[in-house]
PDB file of C-alpha atoms in Angstrom:
ATOM      1  CA  MET A   1      -0.003   0.157   0.108  1.00 55.00           C
ATOM      2  CA  HIS A   2       1.257   3.565  -1.231  1.00 57.00           C
ATOM      3  CA  THR A   3       0.277   6.565   0.785  1.00 60.00           C
ATOM      4  CA  THR A   4       0.809  10.011   0.293  1.00 60.00           C
ATOM      5  CA  THR A   5       1.088  13.032   2.232  1.00 57.00           C
ATOM      6  CA  PRO A   6      -0.551  16.314   1.033  1.00 54.00           C
ATOM      7  CA  ARG A   7       1.199  19.279   0.474  1.00 55.00           C
ATOM      8  CA  LEU A   8       0.140  21.704   3.131  1.00 53.00           C
ATOM      9  CA  HIS A   9       2.517  24.342   2.986  1.00 54.00           C
ATOM     10  CA  SER A  10       5.016  25.190   0.271  1.00 53.00           C
ATOM     11  CA  LEU A  11       7.880  27.791   0.768  1.00 54.00           C
ATOM     12  CA  THR A  12       7.284  28.418  -3.355  1.00 56.00           C
ATOM     13  CA  PRO A  13       4.411  29.875  -5.014  1.00 54.00           C
ATOM     14  CA  GLU A  14       2.445  27.157  -7.151  1.00 60.00           C
ATOM     15  CA  ARG A  15       1.781  30.288  -9.493  1.00 62.00           C
ATOM     16  CA  GLN A  16       4.150  32.658 -10.853  1.00 66.00           C
ATOM     17  CA  ASP A  17       2.080  35.435 -10.346  1.00 70.00           C
ATOM     18  CA  ASP A  18       1.407  35.181  -6.519  1.00 73.00           C
ATOM     19  CA  TRP A  19       3.426  37.340  -4.469  1.00 77.00           C
ATOM     20  CA  LEU A  20       2.872  39.312  -1.417  1.00 87.00           C
ATOM     21  CA  LEU A  21       2.049  43.054  -1.538  1.00 87.00           C
ATOM     22  CA  PRO A  22       3.973  45.639  -0.350  1.00 87.00           C
ATOM     23  CA  PRO A  23       3.265  47.345   3.018  1.00 88.00           C
ATOM     24  CA  PRO A  24       1.171  50.269   2.520  1.00 86.00           C
ATOM     25  CA  ASN A  25       2.617  53.640   2.450  1.00 88.00           C
ATOM     26  CA  PRO A  26       0.994  55.831   5.399  1.00 85.00           C
ATOM     27  CA  ALA A  27       0.795  58.973   3.225  1.00 84.00           C
ATOM     28  CA  ASP A  28      -1.672  57.311   1.000  1.00 84.00           C
ATOM     29  CA  ARG A  29      -4.180  56.440   3.936  1.00 82.00           C
ATOM     30  CA  LEU A  30      -7.521  58.318   3.823  1.00 79.00           C
ATOM     31  CA  PRO A  31      -7.807  61.128   6.213  1.00 81.00           C
ATOM     32  CA  CYS A  32      -9.705  60.123   9.434  1.00 79.00           C
ATOM     33  CA  HIS A  33     -10.416  62.614  11.644  1.00 85.00           C
ATOM     34  CA  VAL A  34     -12.030  61.720  15.270  1.00 87.00           C
ATOM     35  CA  ASP A  35     -13.683  64.364  16.955  1.00 92.00           C
ATOM     36  CA  PRO A  36     -12.003  65.798  20.185  1.00 92.00           C
ATOM     37  CA  ARG A  37     -15.026  65.269  22.334  1.00 94.00           C
ATOM     38  CA  ASP A  38     -14.749  61.656  21.351  1.00 94.00           C
ATOM     39  CA  LEU A  39     -10.991  61.377  21.763  1.00 93.00           C
ATOM     40  CA  ARG A  40     -11.349  62.522  25.414  1.00 94.00           C
ATOM     41  CA  ARG A  41     -14.384  60.141  26.165  1.00 94.00           C
ATOM     42  CA  LEU A  42     -12.230  57.471  25.005  1.00 93.00           C
ATOM     43  CA  GLU A  43      -9.273  58.416  27.134  1.00 93.00           C
ATOM     44  CA  LEU A  44     -11.485  59.260  30.109  1.00 93.00           C
ATOM     45  CA  ASN A  45     -12.516  55.445  29.931  1.00 91.00           C
ATOM     46  CA  ALA A  46      -9.475  54.260  29.488  1.00 92.00           C
ATOM     47  CA  ILE A  47      -7.912  55.690  32.493  1.00 92.00           C
ATOM     48  CA  LEU A  48     -10.717  54.824  34.637  1.00 90.00           C
ATOM     49  CA  THR A  49     -10.836  51.089  33.468  1.00 89.00           C
ATOM     50  CA  THR A  50      -7.008  51.054  34.056  1.00 88.00           C
ATOM     51  CA  ALA A  51      -7.373  52.514  37.473  1.00 85.00           C
ATOM     52  CA  GLY A  52      -9.871  49.342  38.141  1.00 87.00           C
ATOM     53  CA  ILE A  53     -12.957  51.951  37.977  1.00 86.00           C
ATOM     54  CA  ALA A  54     -15.155  50.120  35.399  1.00 85.00           C
ATOM     55  CA  PRO A  55     -17.700  52.639  34.320  1.00 84.00           C
ATOM     56  CA  SER A  56     -21.433  51.755  35.112  1.00 87.00           C
ATOM     57  CA  PRO A  57     -23.729  51.390  32.156  1.00 84.00           C
ATOM     58  CA  GLY A  58     -25.476  54.387  33.916  1.00 86.00           C
ATOM     59  CA  ASP A  59     -22.153  56.430  33.734  1.00 89.00           C
ATOM     60  CA  ARG A  60     -22.393  57.006  30.114  1.00 90.00           C
ATOM     61  CA  GLU A  61     -24.157  60.513  30.367  1.00 92.00           C
ATOM     62  CA  ALA A  62     -21.517  61.700  32.896  1.00 93.00           C
ATOM     63  CA  ILE A  63     -18.691  60.579  30.654  1.00 92.00           C
ATOM     64  CA  ASP A  64     -20.366  62.343  27.778  1.00 93.00           C
ATOM     65  CA  ARG A  65     -20.781  65.505  29.639  1.00 94.00           C
ATOM     66  CA  ILE A  66     -17.317  65.509  31.207  1.00 94.00           C
ATOM     67  CA  SER A  67     -15.920  65.049  27.672  1.00 94.00           C
ATOM     68  CA  ALA A  68     -17.749  67.857  26.199  1.00 95.00           C
ATOM     69  CA  LEU A  69     -15.374  70.131  28.840  1.00 95.00           C
ATOM     70  CA  PRO A  70     -12.659  72.304  27.234  1.00 94.00           C
ATOM     71  CA  ASP A  71      -9.133  70.458  26.781  1.00 93.00           C
ATOM     72  CA  ASP A  72      -7.389  71.972  29.962  1.00 94.00           C
ATOM     73  CA  VAL A  73     -10.129  70.668  32.008  1.00 94.00           C
ATOM     74  CA  HIS A  74      -9.885  67.240  30.364  1.00 94.00           C
ATOM     75  CA  THR A  75      -6.064  67.196  30.664  1.00 93.00           C
ATOM     76  CA  ALA A  76      -6.381  68.361  34.760  1.00 94.00           C
ATOM     77  CA  LEU A  77      -8.725  65.775  35.239  1.00 92.00           C
ATOM     78  CA  CYS A  78      -6.819  62.990  33.637  1.00 92.00           C
ATOM     79  CA  ARG A  79      -3.759  64.280  35.692  1.00 92.00           C
ATOM     80  CA  TRP A  80      -5.800  64.002  38.877  1.00 91.00           C
ATOM     81  CA  LEU A  81      -6.881  60.558  38.457  1.00 89.00           C
ATOM     82  CA  THR A  82      -3.536  59.153  37.222  1.00 89.00           C
ATOM     83  CA  ALA A  83      -1.121  61.123  39.754  1.00 87.00           C
ATOM     84  CA  GLY A  84       0.708  59.398  42.440  1.00 69.00           C
ATOM     85  CA  ARG A  85      -0.026  56.415  41.175  1.00 63.00           C
ATOM     86  CA  ASP A  86       1.611  53.535  39.047  1.00 56.00           C
ATOM     87  CA  ILE A  87      -1.200  52.272  36.939  1.00 48.00           C
ATOM     88  CA  ASP A  88       0.801  48.919  36.443  1.00 50.00           C
ATOM     89  CA  SER A  89       0.918  48.141  40.260  1.00 46.00           C
ATOM     90  CA  VAL A  90      -2.871  48.604  40.880  1.00 44.00           C
ATOM     91  CA  SER A  91      -3.841  45.230  42.130  1.00 43.00           C
ATOM     92  CA  GLU A  92      -7.336  45.735  43.618  1.00 44.00           C
ATOM     93  CA  PRO A  93     -10.344  47.715  41.688  1.00 42.00           C
ATOM     94  CA  VAL A  94     -10.975  51.149  43.244  1.00 42.00           C
ATOM     95  CA  THR A  95     -14.547  50.921  43.705  1.00 41.00           C
ATOM     96  CA  THR A  96     -15.418  52.817  46.959  1.00 41.00           C
ATOM     97  CA  LEU A  97     -13.751  55.446  49.003  1.00 39.00           C
ATOM     98  CA  THR A  98     -13.476  55.277  52.437  1.00 42.00           C
ATOM     99  CA  TRP A  99     -13.801  58.678  54.400  1.00 41.00           C
ATOM    100  CA  ARG A 100     -12.131  58.606  57.912  1.00 44.00           C
ATOM    101  CA  HIS A 101     -13.296  61.257  60.518  1.00 43.00           C
ATOM    102  CA  ALA A 102     -10.462  62.906  62.461  1.00 46.00           C
ATOM    103  CA  GLY A 103     -12.082  62.787  65.897  1.00 42.00           C
TER     104      GLY A 103
END
């Protein structure tokens, strides 16, 4: 009995007109502009999620309103949310704040 193994992959193309396309030229891409408000919304969601604060479904309106604020306000807010914190070392999600009364 004679068995043959099917050819699964060949390093040489079977057809002479089969070749890899060159990588795309970034200058030839279509212009795609994202609204700054959308960029601020995405960044805020990313910062909150990275900090372990997963936005609830009801938080969408609040995040949309915060994203409508000017760039300088957004920059300050992002700086406050990430200040003094090594995002990679966050081990537990921050979901609640505990206030201690000194007295």
